[in-house]
Amino acid sequence: MAEPLAQPVSNLIQAFSRLPGIGPKTASRLAYFLLRADDEIALNLARALEELKARTLFCSVCLNIADQDPCRLCADPQRDPTVICVVEEPLDVQAIERTREFRGVYHVLHGAISPVEGIGPEDLKVRELMARVRRSLETETPVQELIVATNPNLEGEATAMYLARLFKPLGLRVTRLARGLPTGGDLEYADESTLANALTGRSEL
Amino acid sequence: MFLRRLWLDHFRNYRSLDLTFPQPWTLLQGGNAQGKTNLLEAIHYLATSKSSHARVEREVVGWSASEEPIPHARIRGQVERAGQVTELEILFTRRAQGNGFTKQVRINGVARRSLDLLGLLRAVLFMPQDIELVTGSPSIRRRYLDVALCQIDREYCRHLARYQKVLAHRNSLLRQLREGGARPGEPRVAAELGFWDEQLAEHGAHVLARRYAFLARLEPLAAAQHHLLSGCQERLHILYLPTFDPGHLGPQGLQELRAGHYRAPRAPLSPPVPAELAGRLQAHLETHRARELAAGATLAGPHRDDLVFLLDDRELRAYGSRGQQRTAALALKLAEVRAMAAETGDTPVLLLDDVMSELDARRREMVLEALSEVDQAILTATDWEDFTPGFRAQAYRLQVVAGQVRAGGKD
């Protein structure tokens, strides 16, 4: 029996359906959209995909994904290198950047400690963080604070505690993002553990 | 607390069911394998968000579900309490991948967490195989405590869930450390285990303290029930068997428990408090590092604890007769009803699965007396004759035949 679809089309559908969040239906729709759309749209996508792998790299300082080394954030003289915000994933950097509240620099761990999944500290970029902090202590701008911004779940907490144990002996201030009520939220809808955290983490007015 | 109405879709052998409970007592009669137990299981599921005996969610979804465009099963119930009606629903739908089912909980039509379901409908289920509470493995007795406590204490359930998560992580870590040839004194062992020790101790302490406190209330009730049921002079005692020193037993008391020299306590013990238990559990973990690393598993904590039943100083599991064990299990269940009522100020729905046939006249009478203390009881039997005509006349009678329920039956 002959293949019902032209080979290039089914290739593209297959490639799309390997992406997260995309099933076979969506993959077919995307493929047929590109087939019918202007050539320019498809070619732009192809070039963008090619460049994605060819022109991105890990920043050697913060290990975020970047297009130059060191990355724009690490190279920016306006940023304060003495405060490092430690996050699990590159997307978390974007989330914190959107607040426009943070003027320090970042360090991306690329994961969190999870023994069940076999992820220990040595699988994260902890060694790199240690080397980075140690190096900075010799310079005029030694790191003074680590803000641990890992997720407020069990794995994120485990990672935060591990980092605190490791870095406090170096004389650093190690802090953790506050946990509590979402802005614009309603007290009565908050679940018990969030409310309990908000109570213990209350601050002076 | 009263279950007014129950709907089932594709739950085990029920294709579709809409059942109303107009009276305090409901009597379900039917032959074997017609669906009596399944009906009680569905109600118990609604109360606990867990199956009373299925190991995986898939098992409760009936064969008829595959006829649906989207295979699913549903348990829905209307619970009345202090004049307020709440609608509870558990929906099982097939996962996008694999052949498992996911469970969704809705309360009054709004999607909620399983945890939110607890306490809205409370139920105590007694089945013939509950004799295993006395004769079976420790995990059955831990499960008994967990199911009973989760229904009255949401905090218990939260701590237990967290404890189990931490335990899984900690066991994985211990295994990995063992495979990596780690030694107990190494700094990396303390650094990596530190957080998990703390968390295990914290949540384990809450679980343990709440178990001790519950048992302190349950034990005298069970002893009283047992005395009434058996008419014998020996007193039923329940001892809690911890895996580390909780501090309140005294050195001698703990040693005796460890050695299996069980004896009835001379005076009631005051239950320990979480803060102290946490410190003790954490210290225990630290001093037993080498053993845990060698085993690659967590060896102490509420997940390894057990209960011991005594008649005076005699252990029931080893020395009791079958009849004595059955009586103790029934006493425990009836005590659970009373403990729950005392704790929450309202009585649970009592579900009795085919228990009458195994009891003598005196014990039947005792069970019927317990029925008069609850707002609602649902009983099953293979034989109408298991119940006196007087009782039958007062009960709402239903017949279960091949996954269908119809009103009526012998008067």
XYZ file of C-alpha atoms in Angstrom:
616
model
C 0.000 0.000 0.000
C 1.267 3.411 -0.929
C 2.077 5.919 1.794
C -1.002 8.203 2.074
C 1.100 11.281 2.843
C 3.971 12.794 0.904
C 7.182 11.873 2.674
C 8.311 15.457 3.574
C 4.923 16.185 5.131
C 4.867 13.095 7.309
C 8.478 13.760 8.309
C 7.527 17.211 9.554
C 4.443 15.905 11.382
C 6.595 13.328 13.116
C 9.152 15.958 14.078
C 6.486 18.275 15.501
C 4.793 15.560 17.521
C 7.996 14.950 19.466
C 7.716 18.434 20.983
C 6.241 18.787 24.475
C 2.546 19.659 24.525
C 2.011 18.789 20.861
C 0.000 15.723 19.870
C -0.486 14.217 16.413
C -3.481 16.470 15.602
C -1.693 19.712 16.382
C 1.402 18.455 14.584
C -0.627 17.863 11.387
C -2.262 21.273 11.636
C 1.099 22.987 12.009
C 2.565 21.050 9.099
C -0.340 21.888 6.760
C -0.294 25.518 7.862
C 3.366 25.780 6.866
C 2.686 23.970 3.594
C 0.070 26.517 2.584
C 1.701 29.611 4.088
C 4.127 31.968 2.337
C 7.535 30.475 1.717
C 9.036 33.173 3.908
C 7.276 31.929 7.041
C 8.550 28.376 6.651
C 12.082 29.516 5.763
C 12.223 31.877 8.742
C 11.246 29.047 11.015
C 13.862 26.774 9.486
C 16.588 29.397 9.922
C 15.500 30.112 13.510
C 15.691 26.430 14.338
C 19.119 26.107 12.789
C 20.427 29.098 14.694
C 18.922 27.857 17.920
C 21.490 25.114 18.170
C 24.321 26.749 16.254
C 24.331 30.118 17.986
C 23.362 29.394 21.601
C 25.730 28.338 24.320
C 25.928 28.148 28.081
C 27.246 31.287 29.732
C 30.456 30.185 31.448
C 29.654 32.378 34.475
C 25.973 31.812 35.292
C 25.303 28.743 33.071
C 22.204 30.323 31.629
C 21.503 29.763 27.950
C 22.941 32.711 26.034
C 24.026 33.946 22.642
C 27.365 35.277 23.876
C 29.811 34.339 26.600
C 29.621 35.811 29.181
C 25.905 36.398 28.712
C 24.372 39.874 28.493
C 23.363 39.844 32.147
C 26.757 38.739 33.431
C 28.536 41.240 31.165
C 26.319 44.175 32.169
C 28.388 46.570 34.366
C 25.132 47.932 35.843
C 24.384 44.608 37.553
C 25.638 43.949 41.049
C 27.932 40.891 41.004
C 27.946 40.564 44.802
C 24.385 39.253 44.918
C 23.652 35.984 43.106
C 20.138 34.696 42.615
C 20.206 30.897 42.317
C 17.416 29.369 40.199
C 16.541 25.914 38.929
C 15.887 26.630 35.230
C 16.647 29.290 32.595
C 12.934 30.155 32.468
C 13.119 31.163 36.143
C 15.654 33.864 35.203
C 13.083 35.364 32.856
C 10.418 35.222 35.556
C 12.576 37.141 38.014
C 13.771 39.589 35.362
C 10.147 40.482 34.625
C 9.824 41.825 38.169
C 12.511 44.491 37.407
C 13.220 44.360 41.122
C 16.454 42.435 41.037
C 19.721 44.116 40.055
C 22.118 41.320 40.891
C 23.265 38.374 38.769
C 22.060 34.778 38.369
C 23.205 31.221 38.620
C 21.232 28.460 36.894
C 21.421 25.017 38.539
C 19.635 23.175 35.715
C 17.445 21.149 38.038
C 16.789 20.426 41.698
C 17.820 17.650 44.061
C 15.466 14.684 43.669
C 16.757 11.341 44.960
C 13.705 9.530 43.560
C 14.712 10.618 40.060
C 18.365 9.983 40.844
C 19.331 13.667 40.755
C 21.908 14.560 43.387
C 23.940 17.761 43.975
C 26.700 16.519 41.666
C 24.198 16.467 38.778
C 23.447 20.164 39.276
C 25.710 23.146 38.604
C 26.669 23.386 42.261
C 30.379 22.800 41.777
C 30.416 25.662 39.254
C 28.661 27.917 41.763
C 31.217 27.056 44.430
C 34.114 27.813 42.058
C 32.456 31.070 41.032
C 31.957 32.196 44.625
C 35.503 31.185 45.631
C 36.964 33.075 42.664
C 35.010 36.193 43.546
C 36.328 36.197 47.122
C 39.782 37.050 45.716
C 38.461 40.042 43.792
C 37.253 43.500 44.780
C 33.642 42.447 44.376
C 33.287 39.317 46.501
C 29.877 37.616 46.521
C 28.030 38.622 49.685
C 24.619 37.092 49.283
C 23.027 34.064 47.642
C 19.289 34.405 47.120
C 18.008 30.876 46.734
C 15.008 31.046 44.410
C 14.340 27.342 43.913
C 10.719 26.188 43.740
C 8.801 26.011 47.041
C 8.267 22.239 46.754
C 10.048 19.356 48.462
C 12.808 19.118 45.823
C 13.364 22.883 45.768
C 13.517 22.999 49.582
C 16.009 20.131 49.644
C 18.193 22.030 47.170
C 17.918 25.251 49.176
C 18.894 23.539 52.427
C 21.828 21.837 50.739
C 23.100 25.143 49.353
C 22.691 26.838 52.733
C 24.781 24.173 54.435
C 27.439 24.462 51.754
C 27.750 28.227 51.470
C 27.070 29.592 54.936
C 30.491 28.429 56.242
C 32.087 30.729 53.609
C 30.630 33.709 55.460
C 27.961 34.392 52.834
C 24.464 35.540 53.552
C 22.165 32.814 52.210
C 18.527 33.857 51.858
C 15.397 32.197 50.540
C 12.479 33.773 48.685
C 9.544 34.419 51.023
C 6.634 32.021 50.856
C 3.118 33.180 51.375
C 0.060 34.795 49.914
C -0.221 35.713 46.254
C -0.784 39.406 45.518
C -4.393 40.208 44.737
C -5.446 36.941 46.346
C -8.148 36.314 48.885
C -7.211 35.187 52.366
C -10.171 32.845 52.643
C -9.148 30.940 49.502
C -5.565 30.302 50.608
C -4.833 26.694 51.578
C -3.718 25.926 55.128
C -0.021 25.360 54.461
C 0.346 28.558 52.420
C -1.396 30.536 55.117
C 0.748 28.908 57.809
C 3.881 29.863 55.855
C 2.635 33.399 55.470
C 2.097 33.605 59.221
C 5.574 32.356 60.132
C 7.122 34.579 57.476
C 5.210 37.714 58.462
C 7.113 40.999 58.376
C 7.094 44.187 60.425
C 5.021 47.061 59.038
C -24.235 12.427 58.902
C -26.442 10.834 56.299
C -25.844 9.625 52.772
C -29.112 10.517 51.036
C -28.406 9.416 47.524
C -25.755 7.523 45.604
C -25.072 7.402 41.880
C -22.621 5.016 40.254
C -21.444 4.880 36.653
C -19.304 1.949 35.520
C -18.078 1.347 39.034
C -17.013 -2.304 39.172
C -20.101 -4.340 38.167
C -22.507 -1.376 38.277
C -23.194 0.037 34.845
C -25.482 2.727 36.130
C -27.125 3.128 39.506
C -29.241 5.766 41.196
C -30.073 4.830 44.755
C -31.897 6.736 47.492
C -31.553 5.963 51.190
C -34.791 7.052 52.869
C -34.309 5.325 56.240
C -31.557 5.113 58.878
C -31.018 1.403 58.261
C -30.606 -0.094 54.825
C -30.408 -3.814 54.314
C -28.915 -5.098 51.058
C -29.592 -8.724 50.278
C -28.089 -10.669 47.406
C -26.224 -13.814 46.424
C -22.481 -14.003 46.086
C -20.768 -11.850 43.435
C -23.876 -9.721 42.763
C -22.304 -6.415 43.887
C -23.113 -5.954 47.585
C -19.524 -5.365 48.635
C -18.903 -3.131 45.618
C -21.672 -0.827 46.766
C -20.156 -0.478 50.230
C -16.724 -0.008 48.679
C -18.079 2.875 46.586
C -19.418 4.627 49.694
C -16.197 4.016 51.570
C -14.294 5.411 48.577
C -16.341 8.593 48.716
C -15.437 8.970 52.380
C -11.717 8.238 52.162
C -10.870 8.913 48.486
C -9.170 5.532 48.586
C -10.309 2.048 47.775
C -10.914 -0.309 50.650
C -9.226 -3.119 48.771
C -8.240 -2.318 45.164
C -4.548 -1.696 44.736
C -4.807 0.388 41.570
C -7.453 2.814 40.388
C -7.969 0.814 37.181
C -9.514 -2.057 39.124
C -12.577 -0.091 40.180
C -13.490 0.891 36.640
C -16.012 -1.633 35.376
C -15.885 -3.500 32.065
C -18.928 -1.595 30.869
C -16.839 1.615 30.823
C -15.203 0.528 27.570
C -18.548 1.004 25.774
C -18.338 4.752 26.433
C -16.692 7.093 23.911
C -14.500 8.257 26.814
C -14.058 5.356 29.255
C -14.738 6.513 32.793
C -16.239 5.581 36.129
C -18.025 7.813 38.602
C -19.098 7.728 42.236
C -21.400 10.552 43.249
C -23.196 11.013 46.541
C -25.399 13.491 48.360
C -24.511 13.872 52.001
C -26.790 15.566 54.475
C -25.386 16.997 57.639
C -27.072 19.461 59.968
C -29.631 20.233 57.303
C -26.952 21.026 54.715
C -26.604 18.947 51.568
C -23.187 18.500 49.979
C -22.585 16.706 46.729
C -19.384 14.673 46.463
C -18.064 13.151 43.299
C -15.071 11.076 42.273
C -14.500 10.696 38.564
C -12.039 8.247 37.030
C -10.947 8.982 33.475
C -8.426 7.227 31.303
C -4.979 8.766 31.136
C -3.839 10.098 27.759
C -0.936 7.667 27.909
C -0.811 4.138 29.236
C -3.835 2.253 30.483
C -4.115 3.853 33.931
C -6.937 6.046 35.205
C -6.744 9.421 36.885
C -8.954 10.418 39.754
C -10.712 13.783 39.923
C -12.611 15.018 42.939
C -15.515 17.441 42.772
C -17.360 18.960 45.682
C -20.670 20.601 44.810
C -19.595 20.439 41.170
C -16.302 22.285 41.710
C -12.978 20.518 41.135
C -11.083 20.106 44.418
C -8.153 18.131 45.830
C -8.654 14.635 47.265
C -7.667 16.048 50.624
C -10.687 18.370 50.599
C -12.992 15.373 50.414
C -11.923 14.040 53.791
C -14.351 14.672 56.611
C -17.337 15.546 54.408
C -18.553 11.970 54.568
C -17.187 9.719 57.283
C -17.637 5.972 57.144
C -16.534 2.920 59.073
C -16.486 -0.288 57.051
C -16.426 -3.714 58.638
C -15.894 -6.810 56.502
C -15.271 -10.463 57.379
C -11.620 -10.162 56.316
C -11.099 -7.479 58.979
C -10.026 -10.289 61.272
C -6.687 -9.628 59.571
C -6.446 -6.525 61.731
C -5.460 -8.956 64.452
C -3.908 -11.801 62.467
C -2.478 -10.091 59.393
C 0.697 -8.173 58.642
C 1.656 -4.889 60.364
C 0.839 -2.913 57.209
C -2.865 -3.760 57.687
C -2.840 -2.278 61.194
C -0.981 0.848 60.041
C -3.532 1.233 57.276
C -6.360 0.940 59.799
C -4.875 3.807 61.813
C -4.245 5.896 58.697
C -7.742 5.458 57.252
C -9.423 6.193 60.585
C -7.229 9.191 61.408
C -7.363 10.750 57.950
C -11.140 10.959 58.233
C -11.076 12.892 61.485
C -7.843 14.832 61.186
C -6.904 16.595 57.967
C -3.572 17.666 59.429
C -2.743 14.000 59.979
C -3.428 13.310 56.331
C -1.250 16.226 55.225
C 1.660 15.146 57.418
C 1.265 11.530 56.318
C 1.329 12.433 52.603
C 4.398 14.605 53.100
C 6.039 11.899 55.197
C 5.534 9.320 52.471
C 7.041 11.620 49.847
C 10.066 12.373 52.012
C 10.428 8.673 52.772
C 10.559 7.763 49.067
C 13.259 10.391 48.449
C 15.224 9.365 51.511
C 15.146 5.670 50.607
C 16.338 6.446 47.072
C 19.148 8.562 48.475
C 20.214 5.866 50.941
C 20.278 3.340 48.096
C 22.366 5.658 45.934
C 24.782 6.330 48.795
C 25.125 2.608 49.432
C 25.842 1.924 45.773
C 28.384 4.765 45.770
C 30.166 3.080 48.695
C 29.536 5.971 51.099
C 30.731 5.645 54.702
C 28.646 6.865 57.663
C 31.193 9.454 58.856
C 31.737 11.173 55.501
C 30.714 14.829 55.381
C 28.806 14.393 52.108
C 26.557 11.794 53.745
C 25.494 14.246 56.438
C 25.190 17.062 53.884
C 22.948 15.102 51.535
C 20.848 13.348 54.157
C 20.504 16.370 56.445
C 17.405 17.882 54.860
C 15.648 14.533 54.491
C 16.402 13.575 58.117
C 14.885 16.825 59.303
C 11.775 16.499 57.165
C 11.272 12.830 58.023
C 11.603 13.602 61.732
C 9.244 16.571 61.582
C 6.394 14.912 59.698
C 7.027 11.503 61.276
C 6.714 13.075 64.722
C 3.318 14.587 63.885
C 2.073 11.284 62.481
C 3.294 9.390 65.518
C 1.985 11.862 68.096
C -1.454 11.840 66.499
C -1.476 8.038 66.372
C -0.577 7.827 70.060
C -3.237 10.368 70.984
C -5.901 8.586 68.898
C -4.992 5.252 70.405
C -5.247 6.669 73.907
C -8.885 7.555 73.160
C -9.648 4.424 71.148
C -8.190 1.884 73.546
C -10.647 2.253 76.467
C -13.572 2.310 74.018
C -12.336 -0.878 72.362
C -11.859 -2.542 75.747
C -15.404 -1.639 76.779
C -16.828 -2.916 73.508
C -14.836 -6.075 73.805
C -16.107 -6.709 77.295
C -19.699 -6.334 76.129
C -19.161 -8.520 73.069
C -17.354 -11.372 74.751
C -18.724 -11.171 78.247
C -15.337 -12.371 79.416
C -13.358 -10.848 82.254
C -10.089 -10.523 80.370
C -9.365 -6.982 79.275
C -8.416 -6.084 75.732
C -5.299 -3.913 75.506
C -3.756 -2.278 72.464
C -0.052 -1.506 72.563
C 1.737 0.681 70.062
C 5.032 -0.763 68.888
C 7.414 2.044 67.874
C 10.645 1.634 65.922
C 12.555 4.195 67.976
C 12.415 5.357 71.576
C 9.527 7.828 71.861
C 10.609 8.693 75.401
C 7.414 8.191 77.379
C 7.670 4.416 77.830
C 10.715 4.469 80.051
C 13.835 2.432 79.228
C 12.385 -0.750 80.665
C 9.051 -0.440 78.901
C 10.750 -0.029 75.539
C 13.109 -2.949 76.113
C 10.212 -5.242 76.979
C 8.324 -4.214 73.826
C 11.411 -4.802 71.699
C 11.947 -8.238 73.205
C 8.311 -9.193 72.600
C 7.525 -9.388 76.325
C 4.164 -7.757 76.095
C 2.212 -6.967 79.186
C -0.749 -4.828 79.913
C 0.210 -1.319 81.036
C -0.374 -0.734 84.732
C -1.442 2.847 84.220
C -2.402 4.808 81.111
C 0.571 6.558 79.512
C 0.406 10.194 78.547
C 0.991 10.492 74.805
C 4.241 12.179 73.700
C 4.342 15.588 71.977
C 5.559 16.161 68.383
C 8.466 18.481 69.211
C 10.076 15.919 71.483
C 9.388 13.022 69.124
C 11.022 14.887 66.233
C 14.208 15.391 68.214
C 14.264 11.745 69.233
C 13.626 10.426 65.736
C 16.317 12.653 64.266
C 18.819 11.567 66.908
C 17.903 7.949 66.222
C 18.504 8.403 62.494
C 21.904 9.946 63.140
C 23.082 7.185 65.485
C 21.841 4.448 63.145
C 23.480 5.864 60.015
C 25.658 2.802 59.393
C 22.747 0.366 59.569
C 20.573 2.461 57.273
C 23.397 2.877 54.754
C 23.970 -0.876 54.767
C 20.266 -1.555 54.284
C 19.765 1.243 51.772
C 16.434 2.039 53.421
C 14.869 4.020 56.266
C 14.556 1.629 59.208
C 12.797 3.738 61.835
C 9.639 5.800 61.788
C 5.856 5.400 61.679
C 6.050 3.464 58.381
C 7.552 0.513 60.290
C 5.441 0.651 63.448
C 2.856 -1.882 64.553
C 0.064 -2.534 67.038
C -0.152 -5.446 69.448
C -3.442 -6.751 70.840
C -3.466 -8.370 74.255
C -6.073 -10.149 76.313
C -4.727 -9.370 79.760
C -1.067 -10.261 79.177
C -1.629 -12.744 76.365
C -0.933 -11.773 72.765
C -4.063 -12.348 70.681
C -2.316 -12.866 67.381
C -0.281 -15.796 68.654
C -2.455 -17.244 71.389
C -6.005 -16.177 70.684
C -8.626 -18.444 69.178
C -10.179 -17.553 65.842
C -13.326 -16.452 67.658
C -11.390 -14.244 70.065
C -9.556 -12.602 67.199
C -12.793 -11.931 65.374
C -14.356 -10.415 68.487
C -11.350 -8.136 68.997
C -11.513 -6.923 65.391
C -15.215 -6.161 65.726
C -14.624 -4.380 69.041
C -11.975 -2.263 67.353
C -14.347 -1.255 64.560
C -17.221 -0.423 66.894
C -14.803 1.597 69.037
C -13.752 3.463 65.898
C -17.370 4.508 65.358
C -17.557 5.918 68.882
C -14.114 7.543 68.758
C -15.043 9.227 65.497
C -18.345 10.427 66.922
C -16.662 11.778 70.053
C -13.959 13.477 68.021
C -16.113 15.124 65.383
C -19.455 15.512 67.121
C -21.261 13.512 64.499
C -21.577 9.831 63.794
C -20.052 8.099 60.784
C -22.051 5.997 58.352
C -21.596 2.410 59.449
C -21.038 -0.086 56.628
C -21.272 -3.736 57.605
C -20.436 -6.258 54.931
C -21.855 -9.705 55.594
C -20.801 -9.777 59.235
C -23.953 -11.134 60.843
C -23.643 -14.658 59.467
C -20.427 -15.187 61.391
C -21.660 -13.999 64.761
C -23.580 -15.755 67.492
C -26.851 -14.384 68.844
C -25.261 -12.339 71.618
C -22.793 -10.608 69.305
C -25.497 -9.929 66.740
C -27.447 -8.153 69.405
C -24.404 -6.072 70.285
C -23.949 -5.062 66.661
C -27.608 -4.108 66.402
C -27.173 -1.992 69.491
C -24.286 -0.167 67.857
C -26.570 0.502 64.897
C -28.925 2.462 67.103
C -26.084 4.861 67.963
C -25.378 5.976 64.412
C -27.511 8.117 62.125
C -27.132 5.695 59.274
C -26.065 2.102 58.739
C -25.919 0.090 55.539
C -25.676 -3.675 55.901
C -25.331 -6.533 53.481
C -26.342 -10.163 53.847
C -26.713 -13.199 51.627
C -29.626 -14.368 53.696
C -32.582 -12.387 55.016
C -32.695 -14.814 57.931
C -29.474 -13.318 59.303
C -31.707 -10.606 60.693
C -34.624 -10.838 63.048
C -38.092 -10.089 61.616
C -38.208 -7.100 63.962
C -35.056 -5.631 62.478
C -36.107 -6.399 58.921
C -39.341 -4.535 59.495
C -37.455 -1.399 60.509
C -34.921 -1.494 57.693
C -35.181 -0.242 54.153
C -34.797 -3.455 52.188
C -33.043 -3.733 48.838
C -32.099 -6.652 46.662
C -28.858 -6.720 44.684
C -28.818 -8.841 41.542
C -26.017 -8.670 38.957
C -25.170 -5.010 39.432
C -28.795 -3.893 39.739
C -30.593 -2.866 42.871
C -34.318 -3.052 43.390
C -36.510 -2.293 46.338
C -38.336 -4.962 48.269
C -37.614 -8.387 49.581
C -38.755 -10.509 52.410
C -40.520 -8.582 55.147
